[in-house]
Amino acid sequence: MTIDLEALYIDLHRHPELSFQETRTAGVITRHLTDLGLEFEEGIGKTGVVAVIRNGSGPVVWLRADMDALPVEEQTGLAYASTARGTDPSGTDVPVMHACGHDMHVTAMLGALETLSATRDEWSGTIVAVFQPAEEYGAGAKAMVDDGVLDRFPRPDIVLGQHLTPLPAGKVGARPGTQMAAADGISVTLFGRGGHGSRPHSTIDPVVMAAATVMRLQTVVSREIDPREMGVVTVGSIHAGLKNNIIPAEAKLELSLRYPNDAAREDIMARVERIIRAEAAASGAEKEPVFTMDHSLPPTINDDAATARLKAAWGRAFGEDSVVDPGMFTGSEDVSWFAREAGVPLVYWFWGGVDPQQYADALAGGTINEDIPTNHSPFFAPVLHPTIERGVDALTVAAREFLGAGAATGVAATEAAITEAGA
Amino acid sequence: MTIDLEALYIDLHRHPELSFQETRTAGVITRHLTDLGLEFEEGIGKTGVVAVIRNGSGPVVWLRADMDALPVEEQTGLAYASTARGTDPSGTDVPVMHACGHDMHVTAMLGALETLSATRDEWSGTIVAVFQPAEEYGAGAKAMVDDGVLDRFPRPDIVLGQHLTPLPAGKVGARPGTQMAAADGISVTLFGRGGHGSRPHSTIDPVVMAAATVMRLQTVVSREIDPREMGVVTVGSIHAGLKNNIIPAEAKLELSLRYPNDAAREDIMARVERIIRAEAAASGAEKEPVFTMDHSLPPTINDDAATARLKAAWGRAFGEDSVVDPGMFTGSEDVSWFAREAGVPLVYWFWGGVDPQQYADALAGGTINEDIPTNHSPFFAPVLHPTIERGVDALTVAAREFLGAGAATGVAATEAAITEAGA
Amino acid sequence: MTIDLEALYIDLHRHPELSFQETRTAGVITRHLTDLGLEFEEGIGKTGVVAVIRNGSGPVVWLRADMDALPVEEQTGLAYASTARGTDPSGTDVPVMHACGHDMHVTAMLGALETLSATRDEWSGTIVAVFQPAEEYGAGAKAMVDDGVLDRFPRPDIVLGQHLTPLPAGKVGARPGTQMAAADGISVTLFGRGGHGSRPHSTIDPVVMAAATVMRLQTVVSREIDPREMGVVTVGSIHAGLKNNIIPAEAKLELSLRYPNDAAREDIMARVERIIRAEAAASGAEKEPVFTMDHSLPPTINDDAATARLKAAWGRAFGEDSVVDPGMFTGSEDVSWFAREAGVPLVYWFWGGVDPQQYADALAGGTINEDIPTNHSPFFAPVLHPTIERGVDALTVAAREFLGAGAATGVAATEAAITEAGA
Amino acid sequence: MTIDLEALYIDLHRHPELSFQETRTAGVITRHLTDLGLEFEEGIGKTGVVAVIRNGSGPVVWLRADMDALPVEEQTGLAYASTARGTDPSGTDVPVMHACGHDMHVTAMLGALETLSATRDEWSGTIVAVFQPAEEYGAGAKAMVDDGVLDRFPRPDIVLGQHLTPLPAGKVGARPGTQMAAADGISVTLFGRGGHGSRPHSTIDPVVMAAATVMRLQTVVSREIDPREMGVVTVGSIHAGLKNNIIPAEAKLELSLRYPNDAAREDIMARVERIIRAEAAASGAEKEPVFTMDHSLPPTINDDAATARLKAAWGRAFGEDSVVDPGMFTGSEDVSWFAREAGVPLVYWFWGGVDPQQYADALAGGTINEDIPTNHSPFFAPVLHPTIERGVDALTVAAREFLGAGAATGVAATEAAITEAGA
């Protein structure tokens, strides 16, 4: 391997960048692409990078890795922990951390590209490697599509992608059908009337309005959604006021809604809005709440046939024990925009980054939730090995499964498989 | 009048400064003191200024004006509205506004000093003019006391001060006994466990913990304080989270507690703490909430005899109709530290800044709370006249009432009155 | 004394009766009135009794005692504790207890009537003794008025009444002006949609709707009423559901609102209604809540002059130390209907029933609220002596103060005093 | 058919009886059993009835129907609507209604027994028909087991049962594995301190304590249970207070918890208890809440093989279109105690009672939840036909499937199937 993947990962981890600000990350990527002698373009969807390996006739396989980090203050205590800060869209200075593993996604992608590039005689077709910005805003894939990525590069026959997750390192898994939930991000501004903290009767207190709203929103999941169906209403942020003795004029909430399919969307949105408006009315608000859609992500649905085919390929490559059913994830992704817009199948999978012994101990002790930091936690810290290697290999095996055979094998069968997968 | 008080007020209003940062304001003050030829010292209690007028034997009367502004974004639409910004103690960039009228306090004080200075033959004794910083943090008076203000300048026989308030311009008023409530400012950090917004079950949601806490805190006033007694529990700020899809690890609340006397303090504090700890326990918090006292202000208690005497003097000067009983205020002040530490009487009064016609209309329409912006409101906007003039005169009359008579009158009677007032 | 007042009290205490069901109590009263040879009528306002002592020309003084008990399960552990049960207006079987001391009111009234009857030569005028039913429903005085009590008996020149309270036994007190708050009793039915407890999504849960409503109603007092003004919003009962696994279709709340004057009524009612309607909307209720006024009691306002006169009389009779300012009470009374309807002055006072040593200990320990059971508590248990004696004497002294003098003294002065009191 | 099943159903519907009080119902059953000439015993598990049809060698098949009704006030407006009342365990007079369809269960069972009795030549083996009391309390099956039902009658090889549900009439369905959730019924008493409604500060208000508890309990489902897993926390009843102006001393809640498997029980119980205790602490309660387990129902788990076999038999009998997957139900049952205790397979299924056109309209309009009354609703009203017929036939076909063949067929194969089903 020409690229020192461990050093690359540590460098990316130390220098996380917020969504649509991944300029240093893009620079690292293009330097390596240049070293590998690959064709690429920058600035797709603002900060995205797309590389292409053309290798004769055959299927076009898109591989996707996302690049952005999160406004989280790292608390892992790692020697290479991030101390970076950034400016969020509101202009606030915030800590930044790769708390979702996108640094590992980029690392694995570059490793896979080196491997695939070095083994061109073993496969045929075209690889399009998509380094996507702003997945955390649910906006990067759409931005690349809007920027013409599907027209400016060979259109995919299949889209593949992977995500690091708190499974034991070495494990890889996908499930057919809904793999990840749909999600909407909504900002809400509640309007009260400000005044002195000692004169509540001359104000309309937006802090109490916001608190009552948060408590009432719990009932959407607890009382209004069928207990057998998945639904999440998270208020991820609440902000009001600057000082203990000033009752502010406004409060801001940011909500994340999760649901399993497009049909559930209208219901959950209507319920959330009904409650927020009624709680404003309960406070006697003189102005209606204002709602802003920050993003809306469709469910991530894996193609049944392609998923089955890929799991079989991994089983052969890594052993059946290494291939798991990760279950449906309540988290969300924007990777499916590429496949939805192109009308082609998608497989999106997970691979593990937790020390297997630590995982086994937590499982035995019933302390998975307490002991194993999840994505977005300030303690999220994948072990480097074999996480890096398995990420590279999972992507390489997947790409090869859907590319044509090389000189020694026939392309026709592979193409047929792709066609079938898309059915 | 040498000083153009309207221009001074507008200048101060345009350039508000946060607590303990009143350096420009102090500069404006000292420039005028210099112009008036008065003796003064700067940097008392960090940014405070103290001027002295020594005029023969007689009582020492302290006059106090506070100087700081608030992190409020002005929305008055005035031509001279503030667009200033500042950096609050947490390092955040915030808008700044004189939303509490301290600009008018400084203006009236300088006007009174010019008047008193120009009429030295009519009174005898010593005037100590205290320009105090950081009243809004409840910290400035204490800082000046800690900086030796009572020893470095002639000790007071009486302390006088005034505050602009939403009474009709022209009115002035005080009440004997408790004039303003005691207040504590408390910061609370609630600890949850962060994680991905789609996986609430792997987290302890501090947003819900904070919301439940705010709702429960309402019951201190609604259920636990005698309905006949004053009590306020305001949550003036609530902050948690940076993004809709990350459940944060912490939430921060800032509380302002108000109560009428020292005896009530222990009870209200115990109740607030009991609820906050229990709500953390209800969430299954793994770490106890952390409480920080930001400030603790005693009740502002007017001396009975001195107050009566002063109201009579105003009645003679302005007409009985102009002197009102403003009632007890639920707001708080740190002015009483000067009198408490010196063991002398205090009179602290209010004067009005609202257009009298607008006030009368609002009163008739029952819309005082809706139409008349209170202190700390982003719409707080006193009319300039006669507010400035009445502020100057109220202070001048008050000072003269407790100073000795001039050449033509006897000092003894006045001194006797002061002694009596302190009884 | 012919009547054994201790035995009378114990008998009444053992046999409490709910409002408008005081038939046994009325029987006990009329038996004693007969023994005393007094003229009386029964069945006024359903179960009320009115006795008259005509004793020559002079003022007509009304004395009022209420008779009804409460649906409270006595937990005093007294030998003479009530084990009675009754049927409330909804047809429910409930425990009954004299938890408000009306048994003592009746006892003191009969004692006073015996005394006044035995000393006819010492006073002149007319005494009308009103034994009123259903004070606890706030309905008995109105019922007697509606039944013509003011026309069927000599109209009052003044109305007097007294209430047992947790002051030390021996103390008696009244305050001029508002002595007790106004009160409204409101029943609210909230409408959800019932269903199986395991299928919340097919229902509209009225239990959650009611709980959210109760929590939000706390903010009327905590945020919307001036902290310096008295206001109480109590939800005294909440009822919904019959079984853990059935989500009911409705929930019922009973509210008690208290406020100091008629002007506050509209505001507090509007706020309560606004919150209840909005919380129903937050639940997505398909039917608006239904509000029923159960009673509406005016504030109890003592005549200034008559109160001063009475306190002076008690001071002469019992010693100045025995006469206290009980402060304003947040509880309410319907006694003022008699005076309001007749357009004459009212004095309504309190006398104590707590063992003085126990009271002093609780005061010293700061445990008044914990250790001294208040009216309506299941532990309410006045000491018998000197509570009975002081109740008799307070009423006797009061009646004598406003009646005419007897043979040896002039009537004119007393009549003048009454006229003055009514001004 | 000798029995007029429609008349029988209407009679049962008009005369519903609460749990363990089904004496009239048992009388109706035994009269029909006598008419059919069947052997039976009464008073098993207090009010249960067990009939036996012995028909040569072969499997023993238990059929179970539950008999009790609910404290619901019928609002169907049907000509045969119940106006019955009963006395619940607390001694309260309540309305009673067959709001869960057990009247239909009994009707279908008697119809099936007549059919099976009349066709004895077509099958061999033993039928045990169990008319169970008190399913609604989750107590009847256990009571029958405790009363020796498994020893006093032929032990089952398989247990079969059915429940009426809001599917279209004509439909029947079951699913392998968890068919119904586990459930616990818990009563909770919260302790405050009572007092007068106007003096909240002298009390600890249990109404507010209960309301805060209900609101906080919503977070168990909304925040603490994996969104992909089933969980329900219903507060089915809340009761406190008798009068608006008395703050009561206690509040009572009844909770129903639902979860999919035994493993989830400990977690959900711990969470509920944690919240209830913490909310009592937030109120400053002087006494810990008291918890009482009212019942605890295991999950209802259908045997995989037997379920598949039965669905195939129904498909042959009713057409494939009539056999549906009803999905997992969040409701609970105690039928599984018979199978659990005997260690034999269970199949428990659902059949529909809704007019098919009404159902289709509601489905098309997206108003299933609004328009189709569910079990336990006061509007629950199955259409009589073909509901009765399909109930009889579903049970008959099921019994026959697991009984031996008659004279013309071999028994061995059927016995083998049973053995296999139990594996």
XYZ file of C-alpha atoms in Angstrom, chain A residues 196-200 244-245, chain B residues 138 177-186 220-221 224-226 228-234 255-273 293-301 328-333 336-337 340, chain C residues 223 226-228:
71
model
C -37.545 41.777 33.417
C -37.032 38.501 35.211
C -38.786 39.836 38.280
C -41.949 40.780 36.377
C -43.171 37.588 34.727
C -30.994 34.880 34.466
C -32.843 38.141 35.083
C -25.433 42.406 41.096
C -39.669 49.569 54.053
C -38.999 46.980 51.391
C -38.770 48.876 48.132
C -37.221 46.109 46.036
C -36.998 42.359 46.467
C -33.983 40.258 47.250
C -32.630 38.248 44.345
C -30.344 35.341 43.682
C -28.903 34.441 40.333
C -28.114 30.746 39.993
C -42.500 26.532 43.809
C -44.505 29.705 43.297
C -45.248 26.194 47.864
C -45.116 29.908 48.577
C -47.895 31.516 50.601
C -50.012 36.361 50.040
C -46.231 36.567 49.839
C -44.101 37.670 46.925
C -41.974 35.068 45.224
C -40.589 34.670 41.719
C -38.701 31.786 40.136
C -37.681 32.786 36.630
C -32.428 31.091 37.328
C -33.432 34.301 39.004
C -35.127 33.969 42.402
C -36.945 36.874 44.057
C -38.271 37.112 47.584
C -39.147 39.923 49.984
C -36.823 39.325 52.915
C -33.814 37.378 54.093
C -35.978 34.885 55.957
C -37.516 33.540 52.736
C -34.177 32.824 51.130
C -33.387 29.448 52.660
C -36.835 28.069 51.860
C -36.915 29.068 48.223
C -33.378 27.883 47.621
C -34.086 24.514 49.215
C -37.208 24.059 47.112
C -35.484 24.900 43.866
C -32.615 22.581 44.608
C -24.344 31.173 42.640
C -23.921 34.033 40.201
C -25.015 36.743 42.576
C -27.077 37.273 45.682
C -28.712 40.639 46.258
C -30.252 41.661 49.572
C -33.647 43.343 49.703
C -33.581 47.109 49.172
C -35.114 48.601 52.311
C -42.904 47.269 46.156
C -40.819 46.250 43.165
C -40.054 42.618 42.495
C -36.817 43.644 40.839
C -33.605 43.895 42.819
C -30.679 46.219 43.295
C -28.068 48.737 49.460
C -24.579 47.287 49.935
C -25.591 48.157 54.741
C -45.978 33.557 35.484
C -48.257 39.903 39.622
C -46.006 38.324 42.263
C -47.201 40.944 44.724
